Short mmCIF file of C-alpha atoms in Angstrom, two decimals:
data_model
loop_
_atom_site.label_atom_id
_atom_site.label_comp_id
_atom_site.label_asym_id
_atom_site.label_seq_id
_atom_site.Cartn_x
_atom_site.Cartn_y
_atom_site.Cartn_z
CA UNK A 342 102.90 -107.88 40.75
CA UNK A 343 99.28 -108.92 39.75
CA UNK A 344 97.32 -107.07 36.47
CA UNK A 345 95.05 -105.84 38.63
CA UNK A 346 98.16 -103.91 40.95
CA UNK A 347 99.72 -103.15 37.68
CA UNK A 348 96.91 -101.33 36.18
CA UNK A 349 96.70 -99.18 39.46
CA UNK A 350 100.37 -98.46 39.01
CA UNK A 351 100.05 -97.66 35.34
CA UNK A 352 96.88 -95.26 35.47
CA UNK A 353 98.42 -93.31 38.58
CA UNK A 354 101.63 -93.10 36.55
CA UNK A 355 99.64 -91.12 34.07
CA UNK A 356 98.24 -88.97 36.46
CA UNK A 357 101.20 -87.99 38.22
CA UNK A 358 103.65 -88.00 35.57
CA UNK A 359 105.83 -90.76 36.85
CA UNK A 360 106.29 -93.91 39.36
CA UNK A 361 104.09 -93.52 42.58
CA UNK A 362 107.49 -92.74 44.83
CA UNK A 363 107.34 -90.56 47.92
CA UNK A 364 109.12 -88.01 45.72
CA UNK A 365 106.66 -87.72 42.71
CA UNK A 366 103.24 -88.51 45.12
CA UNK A 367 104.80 -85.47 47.28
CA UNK A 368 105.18 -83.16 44.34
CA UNK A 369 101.63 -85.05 43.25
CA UNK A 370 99.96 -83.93 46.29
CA UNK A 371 101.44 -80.95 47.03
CA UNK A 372 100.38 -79.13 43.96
CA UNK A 373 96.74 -80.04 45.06
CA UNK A 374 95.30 -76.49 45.69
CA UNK A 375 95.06 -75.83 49.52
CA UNK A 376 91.42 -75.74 51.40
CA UNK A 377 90.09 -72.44 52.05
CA UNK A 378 88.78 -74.08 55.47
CA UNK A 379 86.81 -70.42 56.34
CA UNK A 380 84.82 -71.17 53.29
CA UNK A 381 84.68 -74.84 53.39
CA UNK A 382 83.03 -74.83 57.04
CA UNK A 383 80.65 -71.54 56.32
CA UNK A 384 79.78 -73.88 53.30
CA UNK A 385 78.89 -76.80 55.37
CA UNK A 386 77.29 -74.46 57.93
CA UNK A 387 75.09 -72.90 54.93
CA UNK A 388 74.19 -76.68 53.28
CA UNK A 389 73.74 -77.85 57.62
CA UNK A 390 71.39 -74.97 57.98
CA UNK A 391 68.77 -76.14 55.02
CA UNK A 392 65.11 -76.78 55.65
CA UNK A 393 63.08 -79.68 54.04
CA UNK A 394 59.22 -80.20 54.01
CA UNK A 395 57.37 -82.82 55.77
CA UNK A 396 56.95 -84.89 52.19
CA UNK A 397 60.62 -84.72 51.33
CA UNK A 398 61.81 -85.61 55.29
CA UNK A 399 59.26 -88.83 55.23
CA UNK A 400 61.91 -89.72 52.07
CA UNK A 401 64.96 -88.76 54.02
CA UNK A 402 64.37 -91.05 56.87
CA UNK A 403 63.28 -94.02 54.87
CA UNK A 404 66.75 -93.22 52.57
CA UNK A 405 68.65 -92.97 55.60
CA UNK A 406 68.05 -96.22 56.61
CA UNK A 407 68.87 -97.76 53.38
CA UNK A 408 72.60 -96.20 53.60
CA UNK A 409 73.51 -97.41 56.93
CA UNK A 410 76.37 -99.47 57.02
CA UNK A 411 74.98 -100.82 61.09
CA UNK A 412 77.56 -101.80 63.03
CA UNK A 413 79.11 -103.62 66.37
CA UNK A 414 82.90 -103.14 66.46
CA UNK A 415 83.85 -104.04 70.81
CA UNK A 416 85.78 -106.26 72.38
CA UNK A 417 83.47 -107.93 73.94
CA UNK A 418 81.29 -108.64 70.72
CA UNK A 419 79.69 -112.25 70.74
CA UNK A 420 78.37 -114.66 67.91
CA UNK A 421 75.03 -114.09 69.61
CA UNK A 422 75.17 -110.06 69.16
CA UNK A 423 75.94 -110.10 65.69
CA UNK A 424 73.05 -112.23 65.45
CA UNK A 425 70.70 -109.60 66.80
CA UNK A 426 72.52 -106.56 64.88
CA UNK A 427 71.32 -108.89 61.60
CA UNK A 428 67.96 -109.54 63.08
CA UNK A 429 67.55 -105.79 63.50
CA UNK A 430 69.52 -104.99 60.01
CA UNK A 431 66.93 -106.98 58.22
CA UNK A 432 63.95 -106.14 60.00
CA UNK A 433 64.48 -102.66 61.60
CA UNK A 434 61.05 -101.97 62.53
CA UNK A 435 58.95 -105.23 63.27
CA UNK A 436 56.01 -102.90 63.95
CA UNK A 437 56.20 -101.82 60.37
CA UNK A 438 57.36 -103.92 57.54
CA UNK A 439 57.38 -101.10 55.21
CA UNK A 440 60.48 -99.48 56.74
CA UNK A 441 63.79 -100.32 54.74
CA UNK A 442 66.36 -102.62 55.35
CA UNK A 443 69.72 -101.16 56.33
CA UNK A 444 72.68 -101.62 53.28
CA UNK A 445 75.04 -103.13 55.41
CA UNK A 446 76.28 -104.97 58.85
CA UNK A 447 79.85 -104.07 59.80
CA UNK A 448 81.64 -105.94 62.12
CA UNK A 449 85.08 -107.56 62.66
CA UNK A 450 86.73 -110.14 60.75
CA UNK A 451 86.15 -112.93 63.11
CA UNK A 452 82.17 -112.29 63.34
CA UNK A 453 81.88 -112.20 59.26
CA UNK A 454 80.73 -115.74 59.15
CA UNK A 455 78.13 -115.73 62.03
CA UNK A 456 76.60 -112.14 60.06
CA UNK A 457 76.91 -114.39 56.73
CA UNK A 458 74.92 -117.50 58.55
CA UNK A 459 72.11 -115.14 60.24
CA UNK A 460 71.23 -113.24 57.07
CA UNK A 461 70.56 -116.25 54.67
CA UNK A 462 69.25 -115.12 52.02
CA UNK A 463 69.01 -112.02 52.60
CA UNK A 464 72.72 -111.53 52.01
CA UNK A 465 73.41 -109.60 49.36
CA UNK A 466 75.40 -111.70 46.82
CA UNK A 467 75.62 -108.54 44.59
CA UNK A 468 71.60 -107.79 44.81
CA UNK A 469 70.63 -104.40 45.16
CA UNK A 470 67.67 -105.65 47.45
CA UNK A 471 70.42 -107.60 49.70
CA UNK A 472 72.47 -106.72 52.80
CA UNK A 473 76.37 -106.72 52.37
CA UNK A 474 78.71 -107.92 55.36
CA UNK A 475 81.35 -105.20 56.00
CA UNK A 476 84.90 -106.14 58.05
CA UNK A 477 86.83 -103.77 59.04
CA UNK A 478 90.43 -105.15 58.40
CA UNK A 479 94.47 -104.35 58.65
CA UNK A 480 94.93 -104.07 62.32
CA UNK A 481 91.52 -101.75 62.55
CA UNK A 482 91.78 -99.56 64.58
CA UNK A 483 95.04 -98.73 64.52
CA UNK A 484 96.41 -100.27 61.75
CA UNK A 485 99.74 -100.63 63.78
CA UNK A 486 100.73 -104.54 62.37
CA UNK A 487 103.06 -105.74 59.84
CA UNK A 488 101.88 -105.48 56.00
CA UNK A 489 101.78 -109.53 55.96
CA UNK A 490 99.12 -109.40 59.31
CA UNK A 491 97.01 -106.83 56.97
CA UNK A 492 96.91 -108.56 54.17
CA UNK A 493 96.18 -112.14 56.12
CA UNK A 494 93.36 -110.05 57.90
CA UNK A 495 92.07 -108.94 55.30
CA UNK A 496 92.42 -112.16 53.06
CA UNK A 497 90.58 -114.04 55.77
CA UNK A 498 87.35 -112.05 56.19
CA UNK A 499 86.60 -111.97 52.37
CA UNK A 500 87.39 -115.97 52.42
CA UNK A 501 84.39 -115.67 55.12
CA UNK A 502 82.11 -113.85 53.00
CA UNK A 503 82.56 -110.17 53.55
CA UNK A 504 81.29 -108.08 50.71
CA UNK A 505 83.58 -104.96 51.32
CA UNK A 506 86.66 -104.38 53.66
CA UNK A 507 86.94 -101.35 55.82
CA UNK A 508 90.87 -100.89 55.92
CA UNK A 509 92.50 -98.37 57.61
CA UNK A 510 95.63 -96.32 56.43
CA UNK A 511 99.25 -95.99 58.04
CA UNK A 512 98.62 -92.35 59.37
CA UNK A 513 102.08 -92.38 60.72
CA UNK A 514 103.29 -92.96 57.60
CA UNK A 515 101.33 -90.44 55.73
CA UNK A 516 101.82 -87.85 58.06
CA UNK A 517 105.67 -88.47 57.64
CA UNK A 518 105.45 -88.50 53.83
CA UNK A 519 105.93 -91.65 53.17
CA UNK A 520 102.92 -91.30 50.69
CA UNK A 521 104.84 -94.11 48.88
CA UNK A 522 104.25 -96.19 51.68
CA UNK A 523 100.72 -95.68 52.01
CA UNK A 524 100.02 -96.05 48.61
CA UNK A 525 101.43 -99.49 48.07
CA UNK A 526 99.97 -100.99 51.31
CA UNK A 527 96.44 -99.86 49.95
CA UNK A 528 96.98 -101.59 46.59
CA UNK A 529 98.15 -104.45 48.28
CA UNK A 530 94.88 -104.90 50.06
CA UNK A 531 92.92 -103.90 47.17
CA UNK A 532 94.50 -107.12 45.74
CA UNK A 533 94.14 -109.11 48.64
CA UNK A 534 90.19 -108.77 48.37
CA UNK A 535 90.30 -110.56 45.42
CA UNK A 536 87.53 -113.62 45.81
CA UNK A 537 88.19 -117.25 44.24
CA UNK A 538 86.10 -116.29 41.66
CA UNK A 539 87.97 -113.16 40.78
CA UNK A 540 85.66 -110.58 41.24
CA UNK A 541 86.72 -108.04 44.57
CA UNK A 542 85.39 -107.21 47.43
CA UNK A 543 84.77 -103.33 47.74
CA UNK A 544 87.23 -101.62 49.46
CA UNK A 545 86.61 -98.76 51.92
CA UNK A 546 89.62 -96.47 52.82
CA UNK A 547 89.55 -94.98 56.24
CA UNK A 548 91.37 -92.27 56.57
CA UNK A 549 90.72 -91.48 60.36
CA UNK A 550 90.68 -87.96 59.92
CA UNK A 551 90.61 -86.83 63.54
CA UNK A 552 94.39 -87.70 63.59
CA UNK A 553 94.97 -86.16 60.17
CA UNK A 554 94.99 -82.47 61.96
CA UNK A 555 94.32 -80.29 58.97
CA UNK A 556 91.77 -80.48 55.89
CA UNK A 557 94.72 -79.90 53.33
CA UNK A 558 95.79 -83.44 54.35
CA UNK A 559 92.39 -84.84 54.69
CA UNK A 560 92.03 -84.06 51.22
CA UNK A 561 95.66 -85.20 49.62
CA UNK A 562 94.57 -88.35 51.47
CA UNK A 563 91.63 -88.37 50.04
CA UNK A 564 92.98 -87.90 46.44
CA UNK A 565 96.06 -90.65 47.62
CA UNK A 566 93.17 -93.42 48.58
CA UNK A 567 91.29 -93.30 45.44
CA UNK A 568 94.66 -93.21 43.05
CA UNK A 569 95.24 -96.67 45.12
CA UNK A 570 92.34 -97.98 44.44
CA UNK A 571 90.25 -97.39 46.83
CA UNK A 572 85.57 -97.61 45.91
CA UNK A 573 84.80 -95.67 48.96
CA UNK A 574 86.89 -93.36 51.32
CA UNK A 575 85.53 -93.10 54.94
CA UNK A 576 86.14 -90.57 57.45
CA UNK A 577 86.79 -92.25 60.75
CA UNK A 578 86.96 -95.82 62.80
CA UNK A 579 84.66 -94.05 65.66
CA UNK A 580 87.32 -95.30 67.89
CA UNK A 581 88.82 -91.39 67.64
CA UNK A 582 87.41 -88.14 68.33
CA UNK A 583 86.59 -85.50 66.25
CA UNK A 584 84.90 -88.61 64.34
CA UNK A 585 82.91 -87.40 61.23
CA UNK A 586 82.32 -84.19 60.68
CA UNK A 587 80.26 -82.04 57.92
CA UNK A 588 83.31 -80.31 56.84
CA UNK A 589 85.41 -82.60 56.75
CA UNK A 590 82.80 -85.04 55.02
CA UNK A 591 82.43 -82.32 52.29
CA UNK A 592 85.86 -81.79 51.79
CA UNK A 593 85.90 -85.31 50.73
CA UNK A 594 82.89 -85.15 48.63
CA UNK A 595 84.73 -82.53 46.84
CA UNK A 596 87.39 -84.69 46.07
CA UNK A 597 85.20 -87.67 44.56
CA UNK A 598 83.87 -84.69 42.48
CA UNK A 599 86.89 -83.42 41.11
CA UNK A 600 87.95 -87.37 40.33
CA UNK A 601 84.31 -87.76 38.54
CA UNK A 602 85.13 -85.02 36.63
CA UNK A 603 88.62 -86.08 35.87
CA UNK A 604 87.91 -89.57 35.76
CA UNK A 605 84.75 -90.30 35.46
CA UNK A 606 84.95 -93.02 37.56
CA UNK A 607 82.28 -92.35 40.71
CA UNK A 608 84.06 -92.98 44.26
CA UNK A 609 81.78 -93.40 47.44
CA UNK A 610 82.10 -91.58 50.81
CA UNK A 611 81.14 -93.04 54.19
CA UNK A 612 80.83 -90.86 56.97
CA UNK A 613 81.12 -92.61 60.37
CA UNK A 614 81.32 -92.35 64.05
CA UNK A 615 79.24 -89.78 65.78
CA UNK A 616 76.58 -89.35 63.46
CA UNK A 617 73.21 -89.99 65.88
CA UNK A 618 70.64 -87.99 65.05
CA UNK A 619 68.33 -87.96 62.26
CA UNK A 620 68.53 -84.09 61.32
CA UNK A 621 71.87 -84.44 61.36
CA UNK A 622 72.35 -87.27 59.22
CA UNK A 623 69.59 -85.49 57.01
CA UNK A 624 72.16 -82.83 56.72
CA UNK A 625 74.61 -84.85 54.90
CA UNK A 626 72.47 -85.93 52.45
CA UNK A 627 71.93 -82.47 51.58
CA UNK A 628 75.68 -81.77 51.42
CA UNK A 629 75.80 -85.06 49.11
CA UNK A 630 73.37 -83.89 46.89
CA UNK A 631 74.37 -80.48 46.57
CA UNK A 632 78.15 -81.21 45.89
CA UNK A 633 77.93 -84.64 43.95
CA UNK A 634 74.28 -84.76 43.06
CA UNK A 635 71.80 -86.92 44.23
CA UNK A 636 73.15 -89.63 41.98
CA UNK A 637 75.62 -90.31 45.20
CA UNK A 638 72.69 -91.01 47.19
CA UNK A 639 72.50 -94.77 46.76
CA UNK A 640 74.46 -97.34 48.68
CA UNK A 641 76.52 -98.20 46.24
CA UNK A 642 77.89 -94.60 46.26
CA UNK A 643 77.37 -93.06 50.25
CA UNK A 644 76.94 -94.62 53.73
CA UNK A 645 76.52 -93.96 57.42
CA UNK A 646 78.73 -96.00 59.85
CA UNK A 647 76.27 -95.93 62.58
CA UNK A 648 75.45 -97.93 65.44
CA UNK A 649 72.43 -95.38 67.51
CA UNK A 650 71.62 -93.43 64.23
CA UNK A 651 68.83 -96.12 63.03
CA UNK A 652 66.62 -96.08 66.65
CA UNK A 653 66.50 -92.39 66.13
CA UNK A 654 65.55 -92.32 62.40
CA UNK A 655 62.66 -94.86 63.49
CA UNK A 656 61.56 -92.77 66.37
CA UNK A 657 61.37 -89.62 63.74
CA UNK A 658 59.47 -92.45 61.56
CA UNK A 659 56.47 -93.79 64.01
CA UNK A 660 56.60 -90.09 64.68
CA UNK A 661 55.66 -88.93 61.38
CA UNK A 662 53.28 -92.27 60.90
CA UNK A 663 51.33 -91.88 64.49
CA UNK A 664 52.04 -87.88 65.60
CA UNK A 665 53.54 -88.84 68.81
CA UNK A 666 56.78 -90.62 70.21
CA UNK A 667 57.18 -94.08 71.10
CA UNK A 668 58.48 -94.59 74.67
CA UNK A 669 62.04 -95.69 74.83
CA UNK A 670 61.39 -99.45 74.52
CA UNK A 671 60.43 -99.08 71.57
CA UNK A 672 63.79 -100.14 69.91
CA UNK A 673 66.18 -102.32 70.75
CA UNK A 674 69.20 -100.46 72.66
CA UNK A 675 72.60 -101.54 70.52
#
């Protein structure tokens, strides 16, 4: 076992009281208090139902760009479409060169080098001004592959140059209890984004939470992802519907509060899958804000997995700029 699994072990020994068996994660988990899931959607409803002034929605849309993980996860992907996902990721609006870049492209394993090649310099290399390469990893979507496939997958795509790893958990396992289970394979891949230099890729924990059927386990997953070591814990793959949800986003931001507060160690969220419209996306910044603070609100801390949501935030842009809307060639159709 490696220091850096070790130390995961040791601090969630603390926290529990014990060795991170299905047993003592169970009792763990269990004593979580339940969601009150009449309050926490008329809470989302209340925070989705906010109004914001011209001035403060010009902000919104330019943020909202900057937290968009932008992403091409088919079949049928090509080195040549990644290609034009980066062209677009670094120059979203060649009409105006004002408008953001996007945080991140997120594609699959095998494409990480081609995104790495088109964005030159403008890969991120740990620069706040930089785009990160996202893979999504360990048998995405299903995660249905022996732990030795996960870890190879996921070994592979940081040797390429990804920045962060979207893995996904074992939901069979979790929903059987094997919390155990879960727990170690998420460790495991935390380790196996180690780079040769020894600093780690971030990982992002998907929890798919459209299979996860109630918001009591969204959240002990939630709480199970970050004691493994997860940076970020994302909703969904998009390959599963009810994808992201307000709700169920917020029920997650409450967790990465209550671990701030425990902790003080700041998790990120990523909300993804199904997210297309700029007021809607404008309404989980507002749920951010209002349940972590607006300290979340960087990409370091939130993103969007989004493929359409960026041609509608710069429609509602060259709206704002010109007072009308652009026809529909006026972005490039993902």
């Amino acid at each position: 076992m490696t220091t850096t699994q070790l130390a995961l072990r040791d601090r969630t020994q603390s926290l529990i009281g014990g060795e991170p068996s299905d047993a003592n994660l169970n009792r763990y988990l269990h004593g979580i208090p339940g969601v009150d899931a009449v309050g926490l959607e008329q809470r989302a409803a209340g925070l989705g139902s906010r109004s914001i002034k011209t001035t403060s929605k010009a902000w919104a849309l330019d943020r909202i760009i900057s937290l968009i993980d932008l992403t091409t996860l088919e079949g049928a992907d090509t080195p040549g479409k990644v290609r034009s996902l980066v062209a677009k990721a670094m120059t979203p609006d060649a009409a105006d060169m004002s408008t953001p870049r996007v945080a991140a492209v997120c594609v699959y394993g095998d494409m990480v080098p081609y995104a790495v090649e088109a964005l030159g310099s403008a890969h991120s290399a740990g620069r706040d001004d930089g785009i990160n390469v996202a893979a999504v990893a360990t048998a995405f979507p299903s995660g249905r592959a022996s732990l030795a496939v996960k870890l190879s997958d996921t070994s592979d795509a940081v040797a390429a140059g990804a920045d962060e790893i979207d893995m996904v958990i074992d939901r069979g396992a979790f929903l059987s209890g094997r919390y155990g289970q879960v727990f170690d394979e998420i460790v495991a891949v935390k380790e196996a984004c180690r780079r040769a230099d020894g600093s780690f890729a971030h990982l992002k924990v998907i929890l798919e939470t459209g299979e996860l059927n109630t918001y009591d386990n969204i959240r002990r997953a939630s709480w199970l992802a970050i004691l493994a070591g997860g940076d970020f814990i994302k909703t969904s793959t998009g390959k599963v519907a009810p994808a992201a949800t307000l709700p169920v986003t917020l029920s997650m931001l409450e967790v990465v509060r209550d671990w701030h507060r425990l902790t003080g160690v700041k998790i990120g969220v990523k909300p993804a899958g199904g997210i297309r419209a700029s007021k809607d996306a404008i309404k989980y910044l507002v749920t951010v804000a209002e349940t972590v603070g607006e300290e979340w609100l960087t990409p370091h801390l939130f993103r969007f997995g989004a493929s359409s949501l960026l041609n509608d935030v710069l429609l509602q842009r060259q709206k704002m700029t010109s007072g009308h809307y652009s026809g529909p060639d006026y972005v490039t159709i993902d």
